[in-house]
Amino acid sequence: AAAKDAAVAALTAQGCTVEVSDLYAMKFKAAATTEDITGGVKDAENFCYAKEIKLASEEGRLAEDIKKEQEKLKEADLVIFQFPMYWSSVPAIMKGWMDRVLGFAYAQEKRYSEGIFKDKKAMLSFTTDCPESVYSDTGINGDINVTLWPLQNGILNYCGFQVFAPQIFWDPATGSPESRSSVLEGWRTRLQNLCGEATVYFAPLDYFDKEKGFLLKPEVKEKYASNESGLTVGIHMGKPLPANSQTKARV
């Protein structure tokens, strides 16, 4: 909550219009069900949520809470996902928001660098219940860059968002009041200069051959063959993972 409040204050002070979706206060429904579609589903016998929700979106038959959140997305230039990390991911209510609200952005023809949000930016801002060492490449939870890949690539980048490096508040519960104040001040300062930051690197869609199962094109593999590390966490080409590729911007 303190991180959210700091972000609202810092962005508002810069003249930004800020709208907060407090999912718990809204009692936002996390489960993706047929209730999300008004007027009934097209194929109840072989119900497929992704297909039905996309069709309902095109026909204006979505539940009101989904419509409201989608309108906020359409208006936004920047979306910040503020959350406590649960089980190395987002809380269930936020995952439910992603499942239900981002359905209209899930498309085979418009995804990744060609996704519908390609002109928008997004970032994760989250707290943990452990020190940074736990999520290091020798820590017991494993490399935080690997942990972030499904969220930043599989959801945000898939939808087309340009993704800023995450803001991570390591184990604030055990810190002193002074240390918490310091990290919040750092967050405010970062937000003042956020527009000037580069975003996290992801391989663009045209690097992949649609006719061959979306594998890297031969010329791309050749271009990066001499690199010591892979392109990204997921597209590593059998090489060492690029260091900090999900936690720091790469030009």
PDB file of C-alpha atoms in Angstrom:
ATOM      1  CA  ALA A   1       0.000   0.000   0.000  1.00  0.00           C
ATOM      2  CA  ALA A   2       2.849   2.397   0.801  1.00  0.00           C
ATOM      3  CA  ALA A   3       4.444   1.693  -2.595  1.00  0.00           C
ATOM      4  CA  LYS A   4       1.100   2.288  -4.315  1.00  0.00           C
ATOM      5  CA  ASP A   5       0.533   5.547  -2.445  1.00  0.00           C
ATOM      6  CA  ALA A   6       4.050   6.736  -3.266  1.00  0.00           C
ATOM      7  CA  ALA A   7       3.513   5.996  -6.952  1.00  0.00           C
ATOM      8  CA  VAL A   8       0.158   7.793  -7.051  1.00  0.00           C
ATOM      9  CA  ALA A   9       1.644  10.861  -5.372  1.00  0.00           C
ATOM     10  CA  ALA A  10       4.775  10.951  -7.552  1.00  0.00           C
ATOM     11  CA  LEU A  11       2.895  10.521 -10.832  1.00  0.00           C
ATOM     12  CA  THR A  12       0.123  12.943  -9.907  1.00  0.00           C
ATOM     13  CA  ALA A  13       2.735  15.562  -9.013  1.00  0.00           C
ATOM     14  CA  GLN A  14       4.034  15.270 -12.582  1.00  0.00           C
ATOM     15  CA  GLY A  15       0.610  16.062 -14.006  1.00  0.00           C
ATOM     16  CA  CYS A  16      -0.363  12.471 -14.784  1.00  0.00           C
ATOM     17  CA  THR A  17      -3.931  11.284 -14.406  1.00  0.00           C
ATOM     18  CA  VAL A  18      -3.747   8.227 -12.148  1.00  0.00           C
ATOM     19  CA  GLU A  19      -6.497   5.666 -11.719  1.00  0.00           C
ATOM     20  CA  VAL A  20      -6.107   2.855  -9.193  1.00  0.00           C
ATOM     21  CA  SER A  21      -7.847  -0.505  -9.397  1.00  0.00           C
ATOM     22  CA  ASP A  22      -7.720  -1.813  -5.827  1.00  0.00           C
ATOM     23  CA  LEU A  23      -8.814  -5.356  -6.566  1.00  0.00           C
ATOM     24  CA  TYR A  24      -9.457  -6.332  -2.956  1.00  0.00           C
ATOM     25  CA  ALA A  25     -11.493  -3.192  -2.239  1.00  0.00           C
ATOM     26  CA  MET A  26     -13.411  -3.793  -5.471  1.00  0.00           C
ATOM     27  CA  LYS A  27     -13.998  -7.424  -4.465  1.00  0.00           C
ATOM     28  CA  PHE A  28     -12.915  -8.258  -7.988  1.00  0.00           C
ATOM     29  CA  LYS A  29     -13.983 -11.732  -9.101  1.00  0.00           C
ATOM     30  CA  ALA A  30     -10.875 -13.803  -9.789  1.00  0.00           C
ATOM     31  CA  ALA A  31     -12.455 -16.877 -11.390  1.00  0.00           C
ATOM     32  CA  ALA A  32     -12.834 -16.917 -15.171  1.00  0.00           C
ATOM     33  CA  THR A  33     -16.296 -18.416 -15.749  1.00  0.00           C
ATOM     34  CA  THR A  34     -19.274 -18.292 -18.093  1.00  0.00           C
ATOM     35  CA  GLU A  35     -20.618 -15.478 -15.890  1.00  0.00           C
ATOM     36  CA  ASP A  36     -18.118 -13.204 -17.638  1.00  0.00           C
ATOM     37  CA  ILE A  37     -20.177 -13.442 -20.825  1.00  0.00           C
ATOM     38  CA  THR A  38     -23.651 -11.928 -21.087  1.00  0.00           C
ATOM     39  CA  GLY A  39     -26.267 -13.432 -23.345  1.00  0.00           C
ATOM     40  CA  GLY A  40     -24.935 -16.961 -23.035  1.00  0.00           C
ATOM     41  CA  VAL A  41     -21.985 -18.756 -24.626  1.00  0.00           C
ATOM     42  CA  LYS A  42     -21.866 -19.918 -28.219  1.00  0.00           C
ATOM     43  CA  ASP A  43     -20.680 -23.460 -27.558  1.00  0.00           C
ATOM     44  CA  ALA A  44     -21.672 -24.617 -24.078  1.00  0.00           C
ATOM     45  CA  GLU A  45     -20.905 -28.262 -24.818  1.00  0.00           C
ATOM     46  CA  ASN A  46     -17.282 -27.560 -25.783  1.00  0.00           C
ATOM     47  CA  PHE A  47     -16.742 -24.438 -23.713  1.00  0.00           C
ATOM     48  CA  CYS A  48     -13.408 -22.690 -24.353  1.00  0.00           C
ATOM     49  CA  TYR A  49     -12.995 -19.572 -22.247  1.00  0.00           C
ATOM     50  CA  ALA A  50     -10.384 -17.932 -24.510  1.00  0.00           C
ATOM     51  CA  LYS A  51     -12.531 -18.277 -27.637  1.00  0.00           C
ATOM     52  CA  GLU A  52     -15.787 -17.308 -25.954  1.00  0.00           C
ATOM     53  CA  ILE A  53     -14.339 -14.271 -24.184  1.00  0.00           C
ATOM     54  CA  LYS A  54     -12.736 -12.971 -27.387  1.00  0.00           C
ATOM     55  CA  LEU A  55     -16.010 -13.329 -29.267  1.00  0.00           C
ATOM     56  CA  ALA A  56     -17.955 -11.715 -26.439  1.00  0.00           C
ATOM     57  CA  SER A  57     -15.482  -8.826 -26.450  1.00  0.00           C
ATOM     58  CA  GLU A  58     -15.997  -8.274 -30.172  1.00  0.00           C
ATOM     59  CA  GLU A  59     -19.778  -8.357 -29.709  1.00  0.00           C
ATOM     60  CA  GLY A  60     -19.892  -6.193 -26.576  1.00  0.00           C
ATOM     61  CA  ARG A  61     -21.174  -9.003 -24.353  1.00  0.00           C
ATOM     62  CA  LEU A  62     -18.651  -8.900 -21.516  1.00  0.00           C
ATOM     63  CA  ALA A  63     -19.510  -8.584 -17.829  1.00  0.00           C
ATOM     64  CA  GLU A  64     -19.552  -5.006 -16.604  1.00  0.00           C
ATOM     65  CA  ASP A  65     -16.515  -5.330 -14.298  1.00  0.00           C
ATOM     66  CA  ILE A  66     -14.394  -6.570 -17.217  1.00  0.00           C
ATOM     67  CA  LYS A  67     -15.571  -3.758 -19.482  1.00  0.00           C
ATOM     68  CA  LYS A  68     -14.616  -1.127 -16.916  1.00  0.00           C
ATOM     69  CA  GLU A  69     -11.111  -2.511 -16.483  1.00  0.00           C
ATOM     70  CA  GLN A  70     -10.592  -2.808 -20.232  1.00  0.00           C
ATOM     71  CA  GLU A  71     -11.596   0.816 -20.690  1.00  0.00           C
ATOM     72  CA  LYS A  72      -8.964   1.822 -18.148  1.00  0.00           C
ATOM     73  CA  LEU A  73      -6.373  -0.164 -20.102  1.00  0.00           C
ATOM     74  CA  LYS A  74      -7.322   1.462 -23.392  1.00  0.00           C
ATOM     75  CA  GLU A  75      -6.849   4.908 -21.865  1.00  0.00           C
ATOM     76  CA  ALA A  76      -3.590   4.134 -20.068  1.00  0.00           C
ATOM     77  CA  ASP A  77      -0.097   4.979 -21.293  1.00  0.00           C
ATOM     78  CA  LEU A  78       1.528   3.145 -18.376  1.00  0.00           C
ATOM     79  CA  VAL A  79       0.209   0.283 -16.256  1.00  0.00           C
ATOM     80  CA  ILE A  80       1.912  -0.542 -12.940  1.00  0.00           C
ATOM     81  CA  PHE A  81       1.078  -3.861 -11.316  1.00  0.00           C
ATOM     82  CA  GLN A  82       1.642  -3.414  -7.577  1.00  0.00           C
ATOM     83  CA  PHE A  83       1.492  -6.598  -5.500  1.00  0.00           C
ATOM     84  CA  PRO A  84       3.098  -8.745  -2.825  1.00  0.00           C
ATOM     85  CA  MET A  85       4.829 -11.731  -4.397  1.00  0.00           C
ATOM     86  CA  TYR A  86       2.897 -14.908  -3.548  1.00  0.00           C
ATOM     87  CA  TRP A  87       4.429 -18.295  -4.351  1.00  0.00           C
ATOM     88  CA  SER A  88       6.901 -16.648  -6.755  1.00  0.00           C
ATOM     89  CA  SER A  89       4.068 -15.052  -8.718  1.00  0.00           C
ATOM     90  CA  VAL A  90       1.160 -12.628  -8.408  1.00  0.00           C
ATOM     91  CA  PRO A  91      -1.695 -13.156  -5.921  1.00  0.00           C
ATOM     92  CA  ALA A  92      -4.687 -15.132  -7.188  1.00  0.00           C
ATOM     93  CA  ILE A  93      -6.883 -12.039  -7.462  1.00  0.00           C
ATOM     94  CA  MET A  94      -4.389 -10.317  -9.764  1.00  0.00           C
ATOM     95  CA  LYS A  95      -3.925 -13.456 -11.865  1.00  0.00           C
ATOM     96  CA  GLY A  96      -7.718 -13.555 -12.132  1.00  0.00           C
ATOM     97  CA  TRP A  97      -7.688  -9.952 -13.335  1.00  0.00           C
ATOM     98  CA  MET A  98      -5.153 -10.894 -16.001  1.00  0.00           C
ATOM     99  CA  ASP A  99      -7.150 -13.952 -17.063  1.00  0.00           C
ATOM    100  CA  ARG A 100     -10.439 -12.064 -17.324  1.00  0.00           C
ATOM    101  CA  VAL A 101      -9.429  -8.570 -18.433  1.00  0.00           C
ATOM    102  CA  LEU A 102      -6.601  -9.347 -20.855  1.00  0.00           C
ATOM    103  CA  GLY A 103      -8.666 -11.853 -22.832  1.00  0.00           C
ATOM    104  CA  PHE A 104      -9.218  -9.382 -25.664  1.00  0.00           C
ATOM    105  CA  ALA A 105      -5.443  -9.011 -26.009  1.00  0.00           C
ATOM    106  CA  TYR A 106      -4.876 -12.757 -26.454  1.00  0.00           C
ATOM    107  CA  ALA A 107      -4.499 -13.209 -30.197  1.00  0.00           C
ATOM    108  CA  GLN A 108      -2.321 -15.362 -32.421  1.00  0.00           C
ATOM    109  CA  GLU A 109      -2.130 -12.717 -35.143  1.00  0.00           C
ATOM    110  CA  LYS A 110      -1.275  -9.780 -32.849  1.00  0.00           C
ATOM    111  CA  ARG A 111       1.127 -10.732 -30.085  1.00  0.00           C
ATOM    112  CA  TYR A 112       4.521  -9.951 -28.636  1.00  0.00           C
ATOM    113  CA  SER A 113       6.114  -7.002 -30.480  1.00  0.00           C
ATOM    114  CA  GLU A 114       2.961  -6.738 -32.611  1.00  0.00           C
ATOM    115  CA  GLY A 115       0.551  -7.063 -29.668  1.00  0.00           C
ATOM    116  CA  ILE A 116      -2.369  -4.688 -29.245  1.00  0.00           C
ATOM    117  CA  PHE A 117      -0.629  -2.812 -26.420  1.00  0.00           C
ATOM    118  CA  LYS A 118       2.614  -2.225 -28.323  1.00  0.00           C
ATOM    119  CA  ASP A 119       2.309   1.540 -27.817  1.00  0.00           C
ATOM    120  CA  LYS A 120       1.848   1.211 -24.054  1.00  0.00           C
ATOM    121  CA  LYS A 121       4.261   0.551 -21.218  1.00  0.00           C
ATOM    122  CA  ALA A 122       3.906  -1.653 -18.155  1.00  0.00           C
ATOM    123  CA  MET A 123       5.931  -2.679 -15.151  1.00  0.00           C
ATOM    124  CA  LEU A 124       5.808  -4.917 -12.117  1.00  0.00           C
ATOM    125  CA  SER A 125       6.319  -3.406  -8.674  1.00  0.00           C
ATOM    126  CA  PHE A 126       6.285  -5.908  -5.855  1.00  0.00           C
ATOM    127  CA  THR A 127       7.355  -6.778  -2.348  1.00  0.00           C
ATOM    128  CA  THR A 128       8.947 -10.036  -1.218  1.00  0.00           C
ATOM    129  CA  ASP A 129       9.188 -11.802   2.133  1.00  0.00           C
ATOM    130  CA  CYS A 130      12.864 -12.613   1.706  1.00  0.00           C
ATOM    131  CA  PRO A 131      16.174 -10.894   0.988  1.00  0.00           C
ATOM    132  CA  GLU A 132      17.523 -10.546  -2.541  1.00  0.00           C
ATOM    133  CA  SER A 133      20.047 -13.349  -2.003  1.00  0.00           C
ATOM    134  CA  VAL A 134      17.236 -15.925  -1.881  1.00  0.00           C
ATOM    135  CA  TYR A 135      16.355 -15.093  -5.496  1.00  0.00           C
ATOM    136  CA  SER A 136      19.937 -14.982  -6.790  1.00  0.00           C
ATOM    137  CA  ASP A 137      21.475 -17.440  -9.238  1.00  0.00           C
ATOM    138  CA  THR A 138      22.906 -19.358  -6.269  1.00  0.00           C
ATOM    139  CA  GLY A 139      19.961 -18.755  -3.922  1.00  0.00           C
ATOM    140  CA  ILE A 140      17.504 -21.409  -2.821  1.00  0.00           C
ATOM    141  CA  ASN A 141      14.565 -19.940  -4.787  1.00  0.00           C
ATOM    142  CA  GLY A 142      16.622 -19.569  -7.946  1.00  0.00           C
ATOM    143  CA  ASP A 143      17.354 -16.635 -10.237  1.00  0.00           C
ATOM    144  CA  ILE A 144      14.676 -13.903 -10.054  1.00  0.00           C
ATOM    145  CA  ASN A 145      15.133 -13.383 -13.799  1.00  0.00           C
ATOM    146  CA  VAL A 146      13.794 -16.899 -14.401  1.00  0.00           C
ATOM    147  CA  THR A 147      10.921 -16.300 -11.978  1.00  0.00           C
ATOM    148  CA  LEU A 148       9.898 -13.125 -13.803  1.00  0.00           C
ATOM    149  CA  TRP A 149       9.997 -14.600 -17.313  1.00  0.00           C
ATOM    150  CA  PRO A 150       6.437 -16.043 -17.346  1.00  0.00           C
ATOM    151  CA  LEU A 151       4.974 -12.758 -16.063  1.00  0.00           C
ATOM    152  CA  GLN A 152       6.993 -10.278 -18.080  1.00  0.00           C
ATOM    153  CA  ASN A 153       7.272 -12.265 -21.283  1.00  0.00           C
ATOM    154  CA  GLY A 154       4.323 -14.649 -21.172  1.00  0.00           C
ATOM    155  CA  ILE A 155       1.780 -12.000 -20.156  1.00  0.00           C
ATOM    156  CA  LEU A 156       3.020  -8.413 -20.549  1.00  0.00           C
ATOM    157  CA  ASN A 157       5.242  -8.829 -23.591  1.00  0.00           C
ATOM    158  CA  TYR A 158       2.735 -11.237 -25.168  1.00  0.00           C
ATOM    159  CA  CYS A 159       0.128  -8.463 -25.052  1.00  0.00           C
ATOM    160  CA  GLY A 160       2.614  -6.090 -26.676  1.00  0.00           C
ATOM    161  CA  PHE A 161       3.531  -3.971 -23.657  1.00  0.00           C
ATOM    162  CA  GLN A 162       6.965  -2.386 -23.571  1.00  0.00           C
ATOM    163  CA  VAL A 163       8.116  -3.549 -20.147  1.00  0.00           C
ATOM    164  CA  PHE A 164      10.132  -1.431 -17.738  1.00  0.00           C
ATOM    165  CA  ALA A 165      12.503  -3.235 -15.382  1.00  0.00           C
ATOM    166  CA  PRO A 166      10.616  -4.226 -12.232  1.00  0.00           C
ATOM    167  CA  GLN A 167      10.661  -2.308  -8.979  1.00  0.00           C
ATOM    168  CA  ILE A 168      11.434  -4.875  -6.307  1.00  0.00           C
ATOM    169  CA  PHE A 169      11.097  -4.142  -2.596  1.00  0.00           C
ATOM    170  CA  TRP A 170      13.152  -6.854  -0.933  1.00  0.00           C
ATOM    171  CA  ASP A 171      11.798  -8.071   2.415  1.00  0.00           C
ATOM    172  CA  PRO A 172      10.441  -4.725   3.650  1.00  0.00           C
ATOM    173  CA  ALA A 173       8.674  -6.305   6.635  1.00  0.00           C
ATOM    174  CA  THR A 174      11.967  -6.963   8.416  1.00  0.00           C
ATOM    175  CA  GLY A 175      13.562  -3.645   7.539  1.00  0.00           C
ATOM    176  CA  SER A 176      13.773  -0.624   9.805  1.00  0.00           C
ATOM    177  CA  PRO A 177      11.398   2.317   9.330  1.00  0.00           C
ATOM    178  CA  GLU A 178      14.376   4.268   8.021  1.00  0.00           C
ATOM    179  CA  SER A 179      15.211   1.633   5.393  1.00  0.00           C
ATOM    180  CA  ARG A 180      11.591   1.463   4.242  1.00  0.00           C
ATOM    181  CA  SER A 181      11.463   5.243   3.918  1.00  0.00           C
ATOM    182  CA  SER A 182      14.664   5.141   1.914  1.00  0.00           C
ATOM    183  CA  VAL A 183      13.422   2.579  -0.611  1.00  0.00           C
ATOM    184  CA  LEU A 184      10.150   4.460  -1.014  1.00  0.00           C
ATOM    185  CA  GLU A 185      12.072   7.641  -1.707  1.00  0.00           C
ATOM    186  CA  GLY A 186      14.087   5.751  -4.301  1.00  0.00           C
ATOM    187  CA  TRP A 187      10.830   4.594  -5.891  1.00  0.00           C
ATOM    188  CA  ARG A 188       9.530   8.173  -6.043  1.00  0.00           C
ATOM    189  CA  THR A 189      12.774   9.345  -7.622  1.00  0.00           C
ATOM    190  CA  ARG A 190      12.660   6.568 -10.198  1.00  0.00           C
ATOM    191  CA  LEU A 191       9.104   7.483 -11.169  1.00  0.00           C
ATOM    192  CA  GLN A 192      10.159  11.065 -11.800  1.00  0.00           C
ATOM    193  CA  ASN A 193      12.548   9.840 -14.496  1.00  0.00           C
ATOM    194  CA  LEU A 194      10.713   6.726 -15.667  1.00  0.00           C
ATOM    195  CA  CYS A 195       9.863   8.010 -19.144  1.00  0.00           C
ATOM    196  CA  GLY A 196      13.563   8.293 -19.894  1.00  0.00           C
ATOM    197  CA  GLU A 197      14.314   4.657 -19.035  1.00  0.00           C
ATOM    198  CA  ALA A 198      14.927   1.986 -21.640  1.00  0.00           C
ATOM    199  CA  THR A 199      12.744  -1.112 -21.410  1.00  0.00           C
ATOM    200  CA  VAL A 200      13.567  -4.785 -20.927  1.00  0.00           C
ATOM    201  CA  TYR A 201      14.664  -6.581 -24.091  1.00  0.00           C
ATOM    202  CA  PHE A 202      12.534  -9.261 -25.730  1.00  0.00           C
ATOM    203  CA  ALA A 203      13.149 -10.903 -29.095  1.00  0.00           C
ATOM    204  CA  PRO A 204      10.770  -9.362 -31.668  1.00  0.00           C
ATOM    205  CA  LEU A 205       8.109 -11.418 -33.410  1.00  0.00           C
ATOM    206  CA  ASP A 206       9.829 -11.203 -36.784  1.00  0.00           C
ATOM    207  CA  TYR A 207      12.763 -13.192 -35.403  1.00  0.00           C
ATOM    208  CA  PHE A 208      10.589 -16.301 -35.606  1.00  0.00           C
ATOM    209  CA  ASP A 209       9.439 -18.374 -38.578  1.00  0.00           C
ATOM    210  CA  LYS A 210       5.669 -18.872 -38.511  1.00  0.00           C
ATOM    211  CA  GLU A 211       5.835 -21.620 -41.128  1.00  0.00           C
ATOM    212  CA  LYS A 212       8.240 -23.634 -38.987  1.00  0.00           C
ATOM    213  CA  GLY A 213       6.444 -23.565 -35.647  1.00  0.00           C
ATOM    214  CA  PHE A 214       7.723 -20.119 -34.658  1.00  0.00           C
ATOM    215  CA  LEU A 215      11.330 -21.244 -34.290  1.00  0.00           C
ATOM    216  CA  LEU A 216      14.135 -18.722 -34.536  1.00  0.00           C
ATOM    217  CA  LYS A 217      14.954 -17.998 -38.155  1.00  0.00           C
ATOM    218  CA  PRO A 218      18.322 -19.396 -39.337  1.00  0.00           C
ATOM    219  CA  GLU A 219      19.674 -15.939 -40.080  1.00  0.00           C
ATOM    220  CA  VAL A 220      18.842 -14.811 -36.532  1.00  0.00           C
ATOM    221  CA  LYS A 221      20.595 -17.826 -35.025  1.00  0.00           C
ATOM    222  CA  GLU A 222      23.604 -17.104 -37.192  1.00  0.00           C
ATOM    223  CA  LYS A 223      23.609 -13.435 -36.182  1.00  0.00           C
ATOM    224  CA  TYR A 224      23.797 -14.314 -32.494  1.00  0.00           C
ATOM    225  CA  ALA A 225      25.847 -17.502 -32.793  1.00  0.00           C
ATOM    226  CA  SER A 226      28.993 -15.875 -31.442  1.00  0.00           C
ATOM    227  CA  ASN A 227      27.287 -14.390 -28.366  1.00  0.00           C
ATOM    228  CA  GLU A 228      28.373 -15.920 -25.074  1.00  0.00           C
ATOM    229  CA  SER A 229      24.813 -15.938 -23.731  1.00  0.00           C
ATOM    230  CA  GLY A 230      21.383 -16.565 -25.187  1.00  0.00           C
ATOM    231  CA  LEU A 231      18.970 -13.919 -26.427  1.00  0.00           C
ATOM    232  CA  THR A 232      16.698 -13.997 -23.390  1.00  0.00           C
ATOM    233  CA  VAL A 233      15.853 -16.166 -20.389  1.00  0.00           C
ATOM    234  CA  GLY A 234      13.488 -18.322 -22.425  1.00  0.00           C
ATOM    235  CA  ILE A 235      15.175 -18.125 -25.818  1.00  0.00           C
ATOM    236  CA  HIS A 236      18.642 -19.010 -24.611  1.00  0.00           C
ATOM    237  CA  MET A 237      19.705 -21.178 -27.608  1.00  0.00           C
ATOM    238  CA  GLY A 238      21.354 -23.652 -25.254  1.00  0.00           C
ATOM    239  CA  LYS A 239      23.725 -20.990 -23.912  1.00  0.00           C
ATOM    240  CA  PRO A 240      24.113 -19.402 -20.486  1.00  0.00           C
ATOM    241  CA  LEU A 241      21.259 -17.092 -19.599  1.00  0.00           C
ATOM    242  CA  PRO A 242      21.900 -13.391 -20.191  1.00  0.00           C
ATOM    243  CA  ALA A 243      22.573 -11.827 -16.801  1.00  0.00           C
ATOM    244  CA  ASN A 244      19.828  -9.688 -15.268  1.00  0.00           C
ATOM    245  CA  SER A 245      17.878  -9.657 -18.526  1.00  0.00           C
ATOM    246  CA  GLN A 246      14.505  -9.432 -16.746  1.00  0.00           C
ATOM    247  CA  THR A 247      15.561  -7.040 -13.997  1.00  0.00           C
ATOM    248  CA  LYS A 248      17.520  -4.470 -15.982  1.00  0.00           C
ATOM    249  CA  ALA A 249      16.927  -2.685 -19.264  1.00  0.00           C
ATOM    250  CA  ARG A 250      18.929  -3.791 -22.269  1.00  0.00           C
ATOM    251  CA  VAL A 251      19.392  -1.750 -25.420  1.00  0.00           C
TER     252      VAL A 251
END
